[in-house]
mmCIF file of C-alpha atoms in Angstrom:
data_model
loop_
_atom_site.group_PDB
_atom_site.id
_atom_site.type_symbol
_atom_site.label_atom_id
_atom_site.label_comp_id
_atom_site.label_asym_id
_atom_site.label_seq_id
_atom_site.Cartn_x
_atom_site.Cartn_y
_atom_site.Cartn_z
ATOM 1 C CA MET A 189 -9.383 5.975 0.540
ATOM 2 C CA PRO A 190 -8.570 4.686 4.033
ATOM 3 C CA ALA A 191 -11.159 2.624 5.862
ATOM 4 C CA VAL A 192 -11.553 2.233 9.622
ATOM 5 C CA VAL A 193 -13.560 -0.815 10.674
ATOM 6 C CA ASP A 194 -14.570 -1.947 14.154
ATOM 7 C CA ASP A 195 -13.571 -5.610 14.194
ATOM 8 C CA PHE A 196 -15.979 -6.318 17.061
ATOM 9 C CA THR A 197 -19.208 -4.922 15.613
ATOM 10 C CA ARG A 198 -17.990 -5.077 11.973
ATOM 11 C CA ALA A 199 -19.160 -1.478 11.504
ATOM 12 C CA ALA A 200 -17.491 0.803 8.984
ATOM 13 C CA LEU A 201 -16.490 3.672 11.257
ATOM 14 C CA ALA A 202 -14.763 5.965 8.788
ATOM 15 C CA LEU A 203 -14.142 6.052 5.049
ATOM 16 C CA ALA A 204 -12.102 9.123 4.174
ATOM 17 C CA VAL A 205 -12.298 10.106 0.516
ATOM 18 C CA ASP A 206 -9.802 12.635 -0.780
ATOM 19 C CA SER A 207 -7.189 13.137 -3.462
ATOM 20 C CA SER A 208 -4.318 12.756 -0.972
ATOM 21 C CA ILE A 209 -4.251 11.573 2.627
ATOM 22 C CA GLY A 210 -1.071 11.959 4.662
ATOM 23 C CA GLY A 211 -0.113 11.537 8.295
ATOM 24 C CA VAL A 212 -1.686 14.822 9.423
ATOM 25 C CA ARG A 213 -5.035 13.786 7.942
ATOM 26 C CA VAL A 214 -4.762 10.294 9.461
ATOM 27 C CA VAL A 215 -4.257 11.812 12.921
ATOM 28 C CA ARG A 216 -7.148 14.265 12.413
ATOM 29 C CA GLU A 217 -9.504 11.465 11.314
ATOM 30 C CA LEU A 218 -8.510 9.251 14.259
ATOM 31 C CA ASP A 219 -8.934 12.085 16.770
ATOM 32 C CA ALA A 220 -12.431 12.802 15.406
ATOM 33 C CA LEU A 221 -13.347 9.122 15.536
ATOM 34 C CA ILE A 222 -12.082 8.726 19.097
ATOM 35 C CA ALA A 223 -13.975 11.848 20.196
ATOM 36 C CA CYS A 224 -17.140 10.226 18.845
ATOM 37 C CA ARG A 225 -16.614 6.541 19.722
ATOM 38 C CA GLY A 226 -14.118 6.430 22.536
ATOM 39 C CA ARG A 227 -10.542 5.255 22.749
ATOM 40 C CA PRO A 228 -9.534 1.821 21.400
ATOM 41 C CA LEU A 229 -6.966 -0.388 23.083
ATOM 42 C CA THR A 230 -5.208 -1.202 19.817
ATOM 43 C CA ILE A 231 -5.189 -0.109 16.201
ATOM 44 C CA VAL A 232 -4.050 -2.648 13.636
ATOM 45 C CA SER A 233 -2.804 -1.665 10.180
ATOM 46 C CA ASP A 234 -0.430 -2.574 7.428
ATOM 47 C CA TYR A 235 2.807 -0.673 6.839
ATOM 48 C CA GLY A 236 2.134 2.367 4.724
ATOM 49 C CA PRO A 237 3.885 5.700 4.524
ATOM 50 C CA GLU A 238 0.996 7.624 6.079
ATOM 51 C CA ARG A 239 0.752 5.087 8.944
ATOM 52 C CA THR A 240 4.450 5.148 9.733
ATOM 53 C CA SER A 241 4.878 8.923 9.416
ATOM 54 C CA ARG A 242 6.316 11.066 12.182
ATOM 55 C CA MET A 243 2.830 12.529 12.851
ATOM 56 C CA VAL A 244 1.288 9.091 13.459
ATOM 57 C CA LEU A 245 4.208 7.954 15.639
ATOM 58 C CA GLU A 246 3.934 11.141 17.728
ATOM 59 C CA TRP A 247 0.161 10.631 17.967
ATOM 60 C CA THR A 248 0.557 7.062 19.281
ATOM 61 C CA ASN A 249 3.064 8.276 21.876
ATOM 62 C CA ARG A 250 0.760 11.142 22.913
ATOM 63 C CA THR A 251 -2.406 9.024 23.154
ATOM 64 C CA GLY A 252 -0.837 5.837 24.483
ATOM 65 C CA ILE A 253 -2.844 3.747 22.027
ATOM 66 C CA GLU A 254 -1.003 0.645 20.911
ATOM 67 C CA TRP A 255 -0.496 0.484 17.141
ATOM 68 C CA HIS A 256 0.117 -2.995 15.779
ATOM 69 C CA TYR A 257 1.461 -3.435 12.261
ATOM 70 C CA ILE A 258 0.689 -6.688 10.474
ATOM 71 C CA ALA A 259 3.619 -8.571 8.974
ATOM 72 C CA PRO A 260 4.414 -7.528 5.401
ATOM 73 C CA GLY A 261 2.733 -9.854 2.916
ATOM 74 C CA LYS A 262 0.383 -11.313 5.572
ATOM 75 C CA PRO A 263 -3.016 -9.675 4.920
ATOM 76 C CA MET A 264 -4.887 -12.443 6.770
ATOM 77 C CA GLN A 265 -3.459 -11.105 10.019
ATOM 78 C CA ASN A 266 -6.084 -8.401 9.458
ATOM 79 C CA GLY A 267 -8.811 -10.594 7.970
ATOM 80 C CA TYR A 268 -11.874 -8.523 8.917
ATOM 81 C CA ILE A 269 -10.680 -5.499 7.018
ATOM 82 C CA GLU A 270 -9.546 -7.611 4.076
ATOM 83 C CA SER A 271 -13.075 -9.005 3.828
ATOM 84 C CA PHE A 272 -14.513 -5.494 4.133
ATOM 85 C CA ASN A 273 -12.136 -4.144 1.476
ATOM 86 C CA GLY A 274 -13.095 -6.932 -0.924
ATOM 87 C CA ARG A 275 -16.788 -6.305 -0.404
ATOM 88 C CA MET A 276 -16.397 -2.556 -0.869
ATOM 89 C CA ARG A 277 -14.250 -3.057 -3.965
ATOM 90 C CA ASP A 278 -16.738 -5.495 -5.556
ATOM 91 C CA GLU A 279 -19.941 -3.670 -4.639
ATOM 92 C CA LEU A 280 -18.914 -0.038 -4.836
ATOM 93 C CA LEU A 281 -15.559 0.845 -6.336
ATOM 94 C CA ASN A 282 -15.680 -1.530 -9.317
ATOM 95 C CA GLU A 283 -19.287 -0.588 -10.065
ATOM 96 C CA SER A 284 -19.199 3.206 -9.705
ATOM 97 C CA LEU A 285 -18.050 6.087 -11.817
ATOM 98 C CA PHE A 286 -17.353 9.159 -9.709
ATOM 99 C CA PHE A 287 -17.745 12.651 -11.166
ATOM 100 C CA GLY A 288 -15.680 14.473 -8.551
ATOM 101 C CA LEU A 289 -14.686 14.261 -4.903
ATOM 102 C CA GLU A 290 -18.069 15.406 -3.566
ATOM 103 C CA HIS A 291 -19.847 12.771 -5.636
ATOM 104 C CA ALA A 292 -17.388 10.118 -4.448
ATOM 105 C CA ARG A 293 -17.819 11.195 -0.816
ATOM 106 C CA SER A 294 -21.618 11.076 -0.963
ATOM 107 C CA THR A 295 -21.669 7.727 -2.791
ATOM 108 C CA VAL A 296 -19.217 6.157 -0.324
ATOM 109 C CA ALA A 297 -21.184 7.569 2.634
ATOM 110 C CA GLU A 298 -24.438 6.086 1.287
ATOM 111 C CA TRP A 299 -22.770 2.700 0.793
ATOM 112 C CA ALA A 300 -21.330 2.779 4.343
ATOM 113 C CA GLU A 301 -24.744 3.667 5.810
ATOM 114 C CA ASP A 302 -26.298 0.727 3.952
ATOM 115 C CA TYR A 303 -23.458 -1.561 5.057
ATOM 116 C CA ASN A 304 -23.883 -0.589 8.711
ATOM 117 C CA THR A 305 -27.688 -0.463 8.949
ATOM 118 C CA ALA A 306 -29.224 -2.736 6.312
ATOM 119 C CA ARG A 307 -26.905 -5.738 5.897
ATOM 120 C CA PRO A 308 -26.990 -8.577 8.392
ATOM 121 C CA HIS A 309 -23.697 -10.354 9.115
ATOM 122 C CA SER A 310 -23.560 -14.068 9.874
ATOM 123 C CA SER A 311 -20.781 -13.424 12.417
ATOM 124 C CA LEU A 312 -23.187 -11.139 14.322
ATOM 125 C CA ALA A 313 -26.000 -13.707 14.477
ATOM 126 C CA TYR A 314 -27.483 -12.163 11.308
ATOM 127 C CA GLN A 315 -27.810 -8.700 12.791
ATOM 128 C CA THR A 316 -26.599 -5.512 11.183
ATOM 129 C CA PRO A 317 -23.533 -3.881 12.754
ATOM 130 C CA ALA A 318 -25.747 -1.036 14.016
ATOM 131 C CA ALA A 319 -28.284 -3.398 15.600
ATOM 132 C CA PHE A 320 -25.542 -5.504 17.166
ATOM 133 C CA ALA A 321 -23.853 -2.429 18.670
ATOM 134 C CA ALA A 322 -27.198 -1.093 19.920
ATOM 135 C CA GLY A 323 -27.905 -4.415 21.620
ATOM 136 C CA LEU A 324 -24.543 -4.316 23.363
ATOM 137 C CA ALA A 325 -25.066 -0.752 24.524
ATOM 138 C CA ALA A 326 -28.579 -1.504 25.790
ATOM 139 C CA THR A 327 -27.586 -4.611 27.749
ATOM 140 C CA GLY A 328 -24.046 -3.629 28.688
ATOM 141 C CA SER A 329 -22.979 -7.101 27.606
ATOM 142 C CA ARG A 330 -19.730 -8.125 26.024
ATOM 143 C CA ARG A 331 -19.268 -10.609 23.223
ATOM 144 C CA ARG A 332 -17.535 -13.842 24.178
ATOM 145 C CA ASN A 333 -15.496 -16.162 22.002
ATOM 146 C CA ARG A 334 -15.845 -19.970 21.997
ATOM 147 C CA ASN A 335 -13.625 -20.269 25.075
ATOM 148 C CA GLY A 336 -15.817 -17.868 27.049
ATOM 149 C CA ARG A 337 -13.181 -15.134 27.013
ATOM 150 C CA ASP A 338 -13.786 -11.553 25.965
ATOM 151 C CA SER A 339 -13.275 -11.216 22.233
ATOM 152 C CA ASN A 340 -13.548 -7.439 22.146
ATOM 153 C CA ARG A 341 -10.052 -6.661 23.397
ATOM 154 C CA HIS A 342 -9.480 -4.644 20.215
ATOM 155 C CA TRP A 343 -12.523 -2.812 18.940
ATOM 156 C CA MET A 344 -10.949 -0.743 16.205
ATOM 157 C CA LYS A 345 -8.823 -1.941 13.349
ATOM 158 C CA ILE A 346 -7.548 0.383 10.732
ATOM 159 C CA GLN A 347 -6.549 -0.612 7.237
ATOM 160 C CA TRP A 348 -5.345 1.380 4.310
ATOM 161 C CA GLN A 349 -4.901 -1.096 1.482
ATOM 162 C CA VAL A 350 -7.895 0.378 -0.313
ATOM 163 C CA THR A 351 -5.591 3.247 -1.281
ATOM 164 C CA SER A 352 -4.685 1.152 -4.320
ATOM 165 C CA HIS A 353 -8.160 2.033 -5.575
ATOM 166 C CA THR A 354 -7.598 5.526 -6.843
ATOM 167 C CA ILE A 355 -10.780 7.470 -7.383
ATOM 168 C CA SER A 356 -10.454 9.364 -10.618
ATOM 169 C CA ALA A 357 -12.682 12.360 -11.075
ATOM 170 C CA THR A 358 -14.029 13.107 -14.503
ATOM 171 C CA SER A 359 -15.151 16.577 -15.440
#
């Protein structure tokens, strides 16, 4: 189950649930997300076969979006998604029994909706990701870091380490 998280608003943008996800599916999911949210400057991920496939490399060349791979064995280079993955693992994956793909998809979608709209984040001044993003859109403002520089250079990070959590369907 790959997860796409906006490291600026901390919103869970996409959680694809399926029995197998390859490079073609990765490209399809990213194209759909970009059509909805706009084009990021950079996507950050770990090295995984579906992220280094020919389809993904062709997609990055076609779109011109920079794809940054974190160093092997250095998950803290992608700390936001690591925190998200841990939270999702603890609150959802370790606590749920899925009875098929449709059940898994609906349960994951409900959890993501709750995560984005009902949970305040201390890094967002105790706003939910949805409220924080709405405030930015309404004011046209940009978040600044401690040095007064823009901190939203990269609004989308992509991480796939959750794939180690295989969803088994029981019938």
